[in-house]
Amino acid sequence: MFGVVLWCSDDGEKAVIWCEDHGDLAFYHETGVSQALEAGDMVRFRSEPAKKMRLAKDLVLIAQDGFRGLPERLKAVGGAGRATPPSANAVSVVPAA
């Protein structure tokens, strides 16, 4: 799977990755990494489910700093973490019996 690093620790050993399938974020944690990750890096990894989260394993750096500013743009578009109230025009869908 491909993804973009949204956040990483100062030492590059931990990261949160936005996945190409737009599903759950992937969490990466490896000690002694040879190349530190940075927000905006494009990576390829193997996705592994574990206790209500998605882990990124066997991570490979594809493009360093390929998506600079993506975390900031996502915050701006998403209202910086504020919940969006449901529409007053929303219609409840009930399956037919």
mmCIF file of C-alpha atoms in Angstrom:
data_model
loop_
_atom_site.group_PDB
_atom_site.id
_atom_site.type_symbol
_atom_site.label_atom_id
_atom_site.label_comp_id
_atom_site.label_asym_id
_atom_site.label_seq_id
_atom_site.Cartn_x
_atom_site.Cartn_y
_atom_site.Cartn_z
ATOM 1 C CA MET A 1 0.000 0.000 0.000
ATOM 2 C CA PHE A 2 1.126 3.579 -0.595
ATOM 3 C CA GLY A 3 0.685 6.437 1.839
ATOM 4 C CA VAL A 4 1.859 9.865 2.924
ATOM 5 C CA VAL A 5 3.430 10.572 6.302
ATOM 6 C CA LEU A 6 1.226 13.071 8.173
ATOM 7 C CA TRP A 7 3.270 13.158 11.380
ATOM 8 C CA CYS A 8 6.493 11.631 12.615
ATOM 9 C CA SER A 9 8.537 11.728 15.790
ATOM 10 C CA ASP A 10 11.741 13.771 15.896
ATOM 11 C CA ASP A 11 13.855 10.622 15.571
ATOM 12 C CA GLY A 12 11.748 9.297 12.647
ATOM 13 C CA GLU A 13 11.033 6.029 14.436
ATOM 14 C CA LYS A 14 7.272 6.651 14.786
ATOM 15 C CA ALA A 15 4.861 7.950 12.170
ATOM 16 C CA VAL A 16 1.187 8.330 11.293
ATOM 17 C CA ILE A 17 0.423 7.581 7.638
ATOM 18 C CA TRP A 18 -2.551 8.564 5.471
ATOM 19 C CA CYS A 19 -3.279 5.507 3.309
ATOM 20 C CA GLU A 20 -4.096 5.398 -0.399
ATOM 21 C CA ASP A 21 -7.379 3.580 0.273
ATOM 22 C CA HIS A 22 -8.561 6.498 2.460
ATOM 23 C CA GLY A 23 -9.365 4.001 5.210
ATOM 24 C CA ASP A 24 -7.941 4.059 8.712
ATOM 25 C CA LEU A 25 -4.617 5.784 9.262
ATOM 26 C CA ALA A 26 -1.605 3.493 9.624
ATOM 27 C CA PHE A 27 0.778 3.692 12.557
ATOM 28 C CA TYR A 28 4.484 2.988 12.096
ATOM 29 C CA HIS A 29 7.004 2.239 14.851
ATOM 30 C CA GLU A 30 10.503 0.908 14.275
ATOM 31 C CA THR A 31 13.678 1.437 16.269
ATOM 32 C CA GLY A 32 17.050 2.036 14.684
ATOM 33 C CA VAL A 33 15.715 3.166 11.303
ATOM 34 C CA SER A 34 18.387 4.020 8.734
ATOM 35 C CA GLN A 35 16.522 6.983 7.227
ATOM 36 C CA ALA A 36 14.377 9.300 9.331
ATOM 37 C CA LEU A 37 10.906 10.044 7.998
ATOM 38 C CA GLU A 38 9.385 13.501 7.702
ATOM 39 C CA ALA A 39 5.825 14.741 7.239
ATOM 40 C CA GLY A 40 5.076 14.834 3.515
ATOM 41 C CA ASP A 41 7.155 11.772 2.590
ATOM 42 C CA MET A 42 5.489 9.224 0.299
ATOM 43 C CA VAL A 43 5.998 5.645 1.463
ATOM 44 C CA ARG A 44 5.108 2.083 0.491
ATOM 45 C CA PHE A 45 4.325 -0.423 3.217
ATOM 46 C CA ARG A 46 2.578 -3.637 4.141
ATOM 47 C CA SER A 47 -0.620 -3.003 6.115
ATOM 48 C CA GLU A 48 -1.212 -5.228 9.123
ATOM 49 C CA PRO A 49 -4.318 -5.068 11.364
ATOM 50 C CA ALA A 50 -3.694 -5.140 15.125
ATOM 51 C CA LYS A 51 -6.119 -4.417 17.983
ATOM 52 C CA LYS A 52 -8.398 -1.814 16.370
ATOM 53 C CA MET A 53 -5.579 -0.150 14.451
ATOM 54 C CA ARG A 54 -3.655 -0.507 11.213
ATOM 55 C CA LEU A 55 0.106 -0.974 11.466
ATOM 56 C CA ALA A 56 2.595 -0.094 8.734
ATOM 57 C CA LYS A 57 5.298 -2.743 8.310
ATOM 58 C CA ASP A 58 8.247 -3.114 5.906
ATOM 59 C CA LEU A 59 8.126 0.606 5.113
ATOM 60 C CA VAL A 60 10.038 1.907 2.068
ATOM 61 C CA LEU A 61 10.560 5.609 1.318
ATOM 62 C CA ILE A 62 9.325 6.320 -2.233
ATOM 63 C CA ALA A 63 9.555 10.134 -2.466
ATOM 64 C CA GLN A 64 11.068 12.316 0.207
ATOM 65 C CA ASP A 65 9.049 15.472 0.913
ATOM 66 C CA GLY A 66 6.756 14.720 -2.026
ATOM 67 C CA PHE A 67 3.682 16.153 -0.277
ATOM 68 C CA ARG A 68 5.039 19.084 1.719
ATOM 69 C CA GLY A 69 2.288 20.915 3.586
ATOM 70 C CA LEU A 70 -0.304 18.129 3.292
ATOM 71 C CA PRO A 71 -0.986 17.932 7.061
ATOM 72 C CA GLU A 72 -1.652 21.685 7.178
ATOM 73 C CA ARG A 73 -3.924 21.554 4.115
ATOM 74 C CA LEU A 74 -5.939 18.676 5.605
ATOM 75 C CA LYS A 75 -6.408 20.632 8.835
ATOM 76 C CA ALA A 76 -7.576 23.691 6.900
ATOM 77 C CA VAL A 77 -10.078 21.736 4.803
ATOM 78 C CA GLY A 78 -11.306 19.689 7.744
ATOM 79 C CA GLY A 79 -11.963 22.667 9.999
ATOM 80 C CA ALA A 80 -8.884 21.958 12.153
ATOM 81 C CA GLY A 81 -10.511 19.095 14.015
ATOM 82 C CA ARG A 82 -13.919 20.624 14.693
ATOM 83 C CA ALA A 83 -16.827 18.254 14.227
ATOM 84 C CA THR A 84 -19.255 19.118 11.460
ATOM 85 C CA PRO A 85 -22.869 19.168 12.683
ATOM 86 C CA PRO A 86 -25.301 16.921 10.805
ATOM 87 C CA SER A 87 -27.366 18.593 8.135
ATOM 88 C CA ALA A 88 -30.898 19.647 9.042
ATOM 89 C CA ASN A 89 -31.930 18.133 5.710
ATOM 90 C CA ALA A 90 -30.543 14.675 6.511
ATOM 91 C CA VAL A 91 -32.936 11.817 5.858
ATOM 92 C CA SER A 92 -32.794 8.604 7.847
ATOM 93 C CA VAL A 93 -32.560 5.493 5.676
ATOM 94 C CA VAL A 94 -34.406 2.449 6.980
ATOM 95 C CA PRO A 95 -34.099 -0.849 5.094
ATOM 96 C CA ALA A 96 -37.335 -2.399 3.837
ATOM 97 C CA ALA A 97 -38.583 -5.354 5.858
#
